[in-house]
C-alpha positions as CSV (number, residue, x, y, z in Angstrom):
1,M,-28.9,12.3,71.1
2,S,-28.0,9.3,73.1
3,D,-25.7,9.5,76.1
4,A,-23.2,7.1,74.6
5,I,-22.7,9.3,71.6
6,S,-22.4,12.4,73.6
7,V,-19.8,10.7,76.0
8,D,-17.8,9.5,73.0
9,A,-17.9,13.0,71.4
10,A,-16.9,14.6,74.6
11,T,-14.0,12.2,75.1
12,A,-12.7,12.8,71.6
13,M,-13.0,16.5,72.0
14,S,-11.2,16.5,75.4
15,A,-8.3,14.3,74.4
16,A,-5.2,16.1,75.2
17,P,-3.0,17.1,72.2
18,F,0.4,15.5,71.9
19,L,2.2,18.9,72.2
20,K,0.6,22.1,73.5
21,R,1.5,25.7,72.7
22,R,3.7,26.1,75.8
23,E,5.6,22.8,75.4
24,I,8.7,21.9,73.4
25,I,10.4,18.7,72.5
26,L,14.0,18.3,73.7
27,A,15.8,16.0,71.4
28,M,18.7,14.1,73.1
29,M,21.4,13.1,70.6
30,T,24.7,11.3,70.9
31,L,27.2,12.4,68.3
32,G,30.7,11.2,68.5
33,A,31.8,11.1,72.2
34,G,29.3,13.7,73.3
35,T,25.6,14.0,74.2
36,F,23.7,17.0,73.0
37,C,20.3,18.4,73.6
38,N,18.4,20.3,70.8
39,E,15.2,22.2,71.4
40,T,12.7,21.9,68.6
41,D,11.1,25.0,67.2
42,T,7.6,24.2,68.4
43,T,6.8,27.0,70.9
44,G,3.4,28.4,70.1
45,T,2.4,25.5,68.0
46,T,-0.1,22.7,69.0
47,Y,0.3,19.2,67.5
48,R,-2.7,17.0,67.9
49,T,-0.7,13.7,67.6
50,A,2.8,12.5,67.6
51,A,2.4,11.7,63.9
52,D,1.5,15.4,63.2
53,W,4.8,16.4,65.0
54,L,6.7,13.8,62.8
55,D,5.3,15.4,59.7
56,V,7.5,18.4,60.5
57,H,10.4,16.9,62.4
58,D,12.3,13.8,61.4
59,G,14.4,13.0,64.5
60,E,17.1,11.4,62.4
61,H,20.0,11.4,65.0
62,V,17.8,11.5,68.1
63,E,18.0,8.9,70.8
64,R,15.5,10.3,73.2
65,L,12.6,12.8,73.0
66,I,11.4,14.7,76.1
67,R,8.2,16.8,76.0
68,F,9.0,19.8,78.2
69,D,6.4,22.1,79.7
70,L,7.7,25.6,79.8
71,D,5.2,26.8,82.4
72,A,5.5,23.9,84.8
73,L,9.2,23.3,84.1
74,H,8.6,19.6,83.9
75,G,9.7,17.0,81.3
76,E,8.2,13.7,80.2
77,D,9.9,11.1,78.0
78,V,7.7,10.7,74.9
79,T,10.2,8.5,72.9
80,E,7.9,5.5,72.8
81,T,4.9,7.5,71.7
82,V,6.8,9.1,68.8
83,A,8.5,5.7,67.9
84,D,5.0,4.1,67.7
85,A,3.8,6.9,65.4
86,W,7.0,6.6,63.3
87,L,6.4,2.9,62.9
88,N,2.8,3.3,61.8
89,G,4.1,4.4,58.4
90,F,7.0,1.9,58.2
91,E,6.0,-0.7,55.6
92,Q,9.2,-2.6,55.3
93,S,10.8,-5.6,57.0
94,P,13.0,-5.8,60.2
95,E,16.0,-6.2,57.9
96,Q,15.6,-2.5,56.9
97,E,16.4,-1.5,60.5
98,H,19.3,0.7,59.2
99,R,16.6,3.1,57.8
100,L,15.2,3.8,61.2
101,P,16.1,6.8,63.4
102,A,18.1,5.9,66.5
103,F,15.2,6.6,68.9
104,V,13.1,4.0,67.0
105,R,15.8,1.3,66.7
106,T,16.3,1.4,70.5
107,S,12.6,1.6,71.5
108,Q,10.3,-1.0,72.9
109,A,7.9,0.1,70.1
110,W,10.5,-1.4,67.6
111,E,10.6,-4.7,69.6
112,R,6.8,-4.9,69.5
113,W,6.7,-4.0,65.8
114,C,9.2,-6.8,65.0
115,A,7.3,-9.3,67.1
116,D,4.0,-8.4,65.3
117,F,5.8,-8.6,61.9
118,S,7.2,-12.1,62.7
119,A,3.7,-13.2,63.9
120,Q,2.1,-12.0,60.7
121,C,4.7,-13.5,58.4
122,A,5.2,-16.8,60.3
123,P,4.8,-19.8,58.1
124,F,1.7,-22.0,58.4
125,G,2.3,-23.5,61.8
126,Q,0.0,-26.6,61.6
127,T,1.7,-29.9,60.9
128,A,0.8,-31.1,57.4
129,H,-0.8,-34.5,57.1
130,G,-1.1,-36.2,53.7
131,T,-3.8,-38.6,52.7
132,L,-1.3,-41.5,52.2
133,N,-0.5,-43.8,55.0
134,H,3.1,-44.8,55.8
135,R,3.0,-48.0,53.7
136,Q,1.6,-46.1,50.7
137,Q,4.2,-43.4,51.0
138,F,7.3,-45.5,51.5
139,G,6.3,-48.9,50.2
140,T,5.8,-52.2,52.0
141,S,9.4,-53.4,51.6
142,L,10.8,-51.4,54.5
143,R,12.8,-53.5,56.9
């Protein structure tokens, strides 16, 4: 077994999961004039990726997502990570922005996604040149 394969396998196996058993997601929401925090029911569950977490939680009214470690009493903003995972399955156009949860609409991931979408759908950018010269196109009687 080559060293490159064993290093890649070790890296893949040691990649930290998105959410560990002693971590929760705190969902920050603004409803009406107030800001609320909701704790997700993830204690005791490990999620390998943000996409795995999204399979169970939709985050419809959420504006920010904080991964909170119950042992270390420390939080980390994972809004961008989850927004990237949410957009991986979004196969529509930027005009469908109203279908996105708030945390995706306000994320940098959405800005990157829109820029990539525009780059992929941009019209052919090279100037077209025909085979006719100016006189053949417009005639010789131009004055």
